mmCIF file of C-alpha atoms in Angstrom:
data_model
loop_
_atom_site.group_PDB
_atom_site.id
_atom_site.type_symbol
_atom_site.label_atom_id
_atom_site.label_comp_id
_atom_site.label_asym_id
_atom_site.label_seq_id
_atom_site.Cartn_x
_atom_site.Cartn_y
_atom_site.Cartn_z
ATOM 1 C CA GLY A 1 49.955 -37.672 11.267
ATOM 2 C CA ASN A 2 51.075 -37.344 14.178
ATOM 3 C CA SER A 3 48.623 -38.712 18.165
ATOM 4 C CA VAL A 4 48.902 -39.229 21.052
ATOM 5 C CA THR A 5 46.244 -42.124 23.233
ATOM 6 C CA GLN A 6 45.886 -42.404 26.702
ATOM 7 C CA MET A 7 43.894 -43.699 28.988
ATOM 8 C CA GLU A 8 40.469 -43.218 29.723
ATOM 9 C CA GLY A 9 40.343 -41.532 33.112
ATOM 10 C CA PRO A 10 38.736 -40.128 35.276
ATOM 11 C CA VAL A 11 40.851 -42.830 38.447
ATOM 12 C CA THR A 12 40.158 -42.486 41.811
ATOM 13 C CA LEU A 13 43.202 -44.005 43.840
ATOM 14 C CA SER A 14 43.697 -44.257 47.783
ATOM 15 C CA GLU A 15 46.947 -42.292 49.634
ATOM 16 C CA GLU A 16 50.058 -44.682 48.842
ATOM 17 C CA ALA A 17 48.380 -46.922 46.401
ATOM 18 C CA PHE A 18 50.363 -47.395 43.213
ATOM 19 C CA LEU A 19 49.683 -44.951 40.125
ATOM 20 C CA THR A 20 50.022 -46.083 36.359
ATOM 21 C CA ILE A 21 48.521 -43.725 33.415
ATOM 22 C CA ASN A 22 49.124 -45.513 30.322
ATOM 23 C CA CYS A 23 50.548 -43.066 27.358
ATOM 24 C CA THR A 24 51.527 -44.740 23.324
ATOM 25 C CA TYR A 25 51.705 -42.509 21.155
ATOM 26 C CA THR A 26 51.711 -42.241 16.580
ATOM 27 C CA ALA A 27 54.985 -40.723 14.724
ATOM 28 C CA THR A 28 57.267 -40.015 12.540
ATOM 29 C CA GLY A 29 61.004 -40.323 13.498
ATOM 30 C CA TYR A 30 61.910 -39.692 16.853
ATOM 31 C CA PRO A 31 59.643 -37.746 19.292
ATOM 32 C CA SER A 32 60.564 -36.196 22.619
ATOM 33 C CA LEU A 33 57.958 -36.959 25.093
ATOM 34 C CA PHE A 34 56.232 -35.220 27.812
ATOM 35 C CA TRP A 35 54.055 -35.329 30.505
ATOM 36 C CA TYR A 36 52.303 -32.214 31.176
ATOM 37 C CA VAL A 37 49.721 -31.938 34.656
ATOM 38 C CA GLN A 38 46.833 -29.601 34.958
ATOM 39 C CA TYR A 39 46.547 -28.869 38.462
ATOM 40 C CA PRO A 40 42.180 -27.594 39.534
ATOM 41 C CA GLY A 41 42.430 -23.659 38.259
ATOM 42 C CA GLU A 42 45.224 -23.401 36.543
ATOM 43 C CA GLY A 43 47.094 -23.722 33.709
ATOM 44 C CA LEU A 44 48.841 -26.690 32.789
ATOM 45 C CA GLN A 45 52.989 -27.043 33.400
ATOM 46 C CA LEU A 46 55.895 -29.482 32.751
ATOM 47 C CA LEU A 47 56.370 -33.027 34.944
ATOM 48 C CA LEU A 48 58.695 -34.572 33.371
ATOM 49 C CA LYS A 49 60.319 -34.978 29.915
ATOM 50 C CA ALA A 50 62.464 -37.788 28.123
ATOM 51 C CA THR A 51 63.678 -36.841 24.572
ATOM 52 C CA LYS A 52 65.794 -40.186 23.247
ATOM 53 C CA ALA A 53 64.157 -44.276 23.386
ATOM 54 C CA ASP A 54 65.317 -45.156 26.684
ATOM 55 C CA ASP A 55 65.018 -41.885 28.640
ATOM 56 C CA LYS A 56 63.483 -42.117 31.950
ATOM 57 C CA GLY A 57 62.072 -38.494 33.000
ATOM 58 C CA SER A 58 61.102 -38.202 36.340
ATOM 59 C CA ASN A 59 59.733 -35.238 38.715
ATOM 60 C CA LYS A 60 57.831 -35.307 42.093
ATOM 61 C CA GLY A 61 58.680 -39.088 42.571
ATOM 62 C CA PHE A 62 56.515 -39.669 38.623
ATOM 63 C CA GLU A 63 58.594 -41.293 36.546
ATOM 64 C CA ALA A 64 58.281 -42.282 32.634
ATOM 65 C CA THR A 65 59.904 -44.364 30.657
ATOM 66 C CA TYR A 66 60.415 -43.432 26.219
ATOM 67 C CA ARG A 67 59.477 -46.842 25.171
ATOM 68 C CA LYS A 68 60.078 -46.739 20.793
ATOM 69 C CA GLU A 69 59.864 -50.737 21.017
ATOM 70 C CA THR A 70 55.767 -50.256 22.131
ATOM 71 C CA THR A 71 56.137 -46.355 21.141
ATOM 72 C CA SER A 72 55.158 -45.636 24.893
ATOM 73 C CA PHE A 73 55.404 -43.396 27.686
ATOM 74 C CA HIS A 74 54.016 -44.558 30.373
ATOM 75 C CA LEU A 75 53.528 -42.577 33.907
ATOM 76 C CA GLU A 76 54.119 -44.102 37.180
ATOM 77 C CA LYS A 77 54.373 -43.236 40.800
ATOM 78 C CA GLY A 78 55.064 -44.885 44.053
ATOM 79 C CA SER A 79 52.714 -43.845 46.030
ATOM 80 C CA VAL A 80 50.580 -40.988 45.500
ATOM 81 C CA GLN A 81 49.636 -38.501 47.169
ATOM 82 C CA VAL A 82 45.809 -36.317 48.353
ATOM 83 C CA SER A 83 47.953 -33.409 46.009
ATOM 84 C CA ASP A 84 48.544 -35.563 43.178
ATOM 85 C CA SER A 85 45.366 -34.991 42.099
ATOM 86 C CA ALA A 86 45.320 -33.503 38.841
ATOM 87 C CA VAL A 87 44.454 -33.631 34.976
ATOM 88 C CA TYR A 88 48.100 -35.314 33.443
ATOM 89 C CA PHE A 89 48.823 -35.388 29.637
ATOM 90 C CA CYS A 90 51.049 -36.612 27.469
ATOM 91 C CA ALA A 91 52.297 -35.111 24.577
ATOM 92 C CA LEU A 92 54.792 -34.831 21.621
ATOM 93 C CA ARG A 93 56.662 -33.064 20.057
ATOM 94 C CA THR A 94 58.284 -34.006 16.601
ATOM 95 C CA GLN A 95 61.664 -34.204 14.902
ATOM 96 C CA GLY A 96 62.230 -32.241 12.547
ATOM 97 C CA GLY A 97 61.714 -28.330 13.988
ATOM 98 C CA SER A 98 58.226 -28.688 14.532
ATOM 99 C CA GLU A 99 56.951 -25.696 16.403
ATOM 100 C CA LYS A 100 53.695 -27.812 18.004
ATOM 101 C CA LEU A 101 52.565 -30.186 20.871
ATOM 102 C CA VAL A 102 50.196 -32.756 20.349
ATOM 103 C CA PHE A 103 48.548 -33.509 23.538
ATOM 104 C CA GLY A 104 46.977 -36.241 24.559
ATOM 105 C CA LYS A 105 42.881 -36.102 25.476
ATOM 106 C CA GLY A 106 43.829 -36.141 29.592
ATOM 107 C CA THR A 107 43.539 -38.459 32.020
ATOM 108 C CA LYS A 108 41.987 -36.879 35.620
ATOM 109 C CA LEU A 109 42.872 -38.446 39.000
ATOM 110 C CA THR A 110 42.070 -37.909 42.131
ATOM 111 C CA VAL A 111 43.680 -39.344 44.897
ATOM 112 C CA ASN A 112 41.465 -39.744 48.205
ATOM 113 C CA PRO A 113 42.928 -39.345 52.082
ATOM 114 C CA ASN B 1 57.964 -12.470 37.756
ATOM 115 C CA ALA B 2 54.383 -13.163 36.165
ATOM 116 C CA GLY B 3 55.095 -15.712 33.413
ATOM 117 C CA VAL B 4 51.834 -16.055 31.229
ATOM 118 C CA THR B 5 48.998 -13.599 32.336
ATOM 119 C CA GLN B 6 45.180 -13.545 30.330
ATOM 120 C CA THR B 7 42.775 -12.378 30.699
ATOM 121 C CA PRO B 8 39.914 -12.305 31.539
ATOM 122 C CA LYS B 9 39.393 -15.526 33.529
ATOM 123 C CA PHE B 10 35.890 -16.155 32.502
ATOM 124 C CA ARG B 11 33.472 -14.202 30.236
ATOM 125 C CA ILE B 12 29.781 -15.361 28.497
ATOM 126 C CA LEU B 13 29.376 -14.035 25.203
ATOM 127 C CA LYS B 14 25.956 -14.235 23.090
ATOM 128 C CA ILE B 15 25.716 -15.618 19.844
ATOM 129 C CA GLY B 16 27.280 -12.948 16.898
ATOM 130 C CA GLN B 17 28.888 -11.457 19.302
ATOM 131 C CA SER B 18 32.944 -10.528 19.164
ATOM 132 C CA MET B 19 35.467 -10.382 22.204
ATOM 133 C CA THR B 20 39.666 -10.603 22.585
ATOM 134 C CA LEU B 21 41.530 -12.627 24.832
ATOM 135 C CA GLN B 22 44.503 -11.515 25.697
ATOM 136 C CA CYS B 23 47.401 -12.733 26.117
ATOM 137 C CA THR B 24 51.001 -11.276 27.740
ATOM 138 C CA GLN B 25 54.335 -12.524 28.942
ATOM 139 C CA ASP B 26 57.462 -11.462 30.554
ATOM 140 C CA MET B 27 60.344 -13.998 29.406
ATOM 141 C CA ASN B 28 61.196 -12.664 26.047
ATOM 142 C CA HIS B 29 59.977 -16.161 24.702
ATOM 143 C CA ASN B 30 59.908 -15.503 20.883
ATOM 144 C CA TYR B 31 57.368 -18.568 20.513
ATOM 145 C CA MET B 32 53.684 -18.510 21.561
ATOM 146 C CA TYR B 33 50.885 -20.654 21.305
ATOM 147 C CA TRP B 34 46.875 -20.678 21.467
ATOM 148 C CA TYR B 35 44.874 -23.743 22.537
ATOM 149 C CA ARG B 36 41.424 -24.970 23.099
ATOM 150 C CA GLN B 37 40.400 -27.101 25.989
ATOM 151 C CA ASP B 38 36.978 -29.466 25.410
ATOM 152 C CA PRO B 39 36.174 -31.957 28.180
ATOM 153 C CA GLY B 40 37.367 -34.985 27.416
ATOM 154 C CA MET B 41 39.152 -33.800 24.391
ATOM 155 C CA GLY B 42 42.884 -32.776 25.257
ATOM 156 C CA LEU B 43 43.962 -29.407 23.814
ATOM 157 C CA LYS B 44 43.341 -28.263 20.458
ATOM 158 C CA LEU B 45 45.973 -25.887 18.608
ATOM 159 C CA ILE B 46 44.171 -22.460 17.372
ATOM 160 C CA TYR B 47 47.145 -20.286 15.777
ATOM 161 C CA TYR B 48 50.339 -20.185 17.368
ATOM 162 C CA SER B 49 53.578 -17.264 17.027
ATOM 163 C CA VAL B 50 57.473 -17.921 15.765
ATOM 164 C CA GLY B 51 57.924 -14.124 17.015
ATOM 165 C CA ALA B 52 56.519 -10.688 16.056
ATOM 166 C CA GLY B 53 55.248 -10.196 12.862
ATOM 167 C CA ILE B 54 54.926 -13.811 12.179
ATOM 168 C CA THR B 55 51.870 -16.199 13.228
ATOM 169 C CA ASP B 56 50.208 -19.777 11.770
ATOM 170 C CA LYS B 57 47.088 -21.747 11.785
ATOM 171 C CA GLY B 58 47.300 -24.905 13.925
ATOM 172 C CA GLU B 59 44.436 -27.272 13.926
ATOM 173 C CA VAL B 60 40.962 -25.572 14.650
ATOM 174 C CA PRO B 61 41.899 -22.089 13.643
ATOM 175 C CA ASN B 62 38.401 -21.399 12.330
ATOM 176 C CA GLY B 63 36.544 -18.884 13.392
ATOM 177 C CA TYR B 64 39.441 -17.092 15.284
ATOM 178 C CA ASN B 65 41.995 -14.481 13.912
ATOM 179 C CA VAL B 66 45.017 -13.382 15.549
ATOM 180 C CA SER B 67 47.826 -10.480 15.442
ATOM 181 C CA ARG B 68 52.046 -10.521 17.415
ATOM 182 C CA SER B 69 52.639 -6.705 17.354
ATOM 183 C CA THR B 70 55.298 -7.182 19.825
ATOM 184 C CA THR B 71 57.128 -10.197 21.414
ATOM 185 C CA GLU B 72 55.000 -9.602 24.773
ATOM 186 C CA ASP B 73 51.803 -9.360 23.296
ATOM 187 C CA PHE B 74 49.692 -12.247 21.606
ATOM 188 C CA PRO B 75 45.900 -11.778 21.707
ATOM 189 C CA LEU B 76 43.493 -14.310 20.131
ATOM 190 C CA ARG B 77 40.136 -12.468 17.901
ATOM 191 C CA LEU B 78 36.118 -14.140 17.983
ATOM 192 C CA GLU B 79 34.526 -12.134 15.587
ATOM 193 C CA LEU B 80 31.286 -13.328 15.415
ATOM 194 C CA ALA B 81 30.755 -16.105 18.384
ATOM 195 C CA ALA B 82 29.176 -19.843 18.125
ATOM 196 C CA PRO B 83 28.126 -21.910 20.896
ATOM 197 C CA SER B 84 30.740 -24.591 19.323
ATOM 198 C CA GLN B 85 33.325 -21.753 20.767
ATOM 199 C CA THR B 86 32.308 -22.791 24.884
ATOM 200 C CA SER B 87 35.440 -23.750 25.827
ATOM 201 C CA VAL B 88 38.430 -23.410 28.276
ATOM 202 C CA TYR B 89 41.725 -21.049 26.679
ATOM 203 C CA PHE B 90 45.074 -21.650 27.301
ATOM 204 C CA CYS B 91 47.661 -19.264 25.955
ATOM 205 C CA ALA B 92 51.462 -20.607 26.150
ATOM 206 C CA SER B 93 54.669 -19.792 25.510
ATOM 207 C CA THR B 94 58.669 -21.116 25.547
ATOM 208 C CA SER B 95 61.616 -19.348 24.044
ATOM 209 C CA ARG B 96 63.026 -21.442 20.831
ATOM 210 C CA ALA B 97 66.815 -19.429 20.797
ATOM 211 C CA VAL B 98 68.465 -22.630 20.642
ATOM 212 C CA PRO B 99 66.682 -24.412 17.267
ATOM 213 C CA GLY B 100 66.598 -28.652 18.364
ATOM 214 C CA THR B 101 66.459 -28.071 22.161
ATOM 215 C CA ASN B 102 62.946 -29.206 23.894
ATOM 216 C CA GLU B 103 62.114 -25.531 26.143
ATOM 217 C CA LYS B 104 58.931 -26.241 28.358
ATOM 218 C CA LEU B 105 56.081 -24.326 27.603
ATOM 219 C CA PHE B 106 54.434 -22.234 29.915
ATOM 220 C CA PHE B 107 50.721 -21.471 30.221
ATOM 221 C CA GLY B 108 48.762 -19.464 32.122
ATOM 222 C CA SER B 109 45.785 -19.713 33.728
ATOM 223 C CA GLY B 110 42.722 -19.907 31.511
ATOM 224 C CA THR B 111 40.086 -18.089 29.741
ATOM 225 C CA GLN B 112 37.008 -20.174 30.136
ATOM 226 C CA LEU B 113 34.420 -18.759 27.423
ATOM 227 C CA SER B 114 30.778 -19.266 27.074
ATOM 228 C CA VAL B 115 28.797 -18.931 23.967
ATOM 229 C CA LEU B 116 25.438 -18.828 24.259
#
């Protein structure tokens, strides 16, 4: 079946550190891939997405590249800020008109000043 | 623009009680979803709807019921609450007016439910 595996958290970094959150997936065909972010006390918000191999999604300084050869969609940011503290979810939607997103377990990021 | 609105934000139930979690959206989205979020477990899909009058089961539908009488509203019903239903519940919606496109999900702010 379709699944998403994220690196275990929590992740704690100092401000301006480099961030990587790993995400790998298992899916049939060519899924679309997403990163959602959940700030404390809020619902999830779309951070970025990529719909085909080698696409790079980017937003707010975050980037992720769709790597079909390694079935990965790792999230990166060069210099994190305290305001980036949140839970990050990797997700996929398969082709073929599927109406459902499959989410990873989430990775909690804490950035200290 | 209010987006997706969920009520209540918090609720404590006793075992065996029933309640309805309300969800409404004002974006004229045809697709709506209910997820539950358990600590360290990500989001699991409970039920979803592709339009008024149409609902379908997700991964974890047992113990829940839904209805979709209007485009705007998608309430989630718990008939006999159990401790295993203690979780944070999120409603979400999206527009899929063009098949094959990948519009983002819009989420409500969640309902934290405890069953004791």
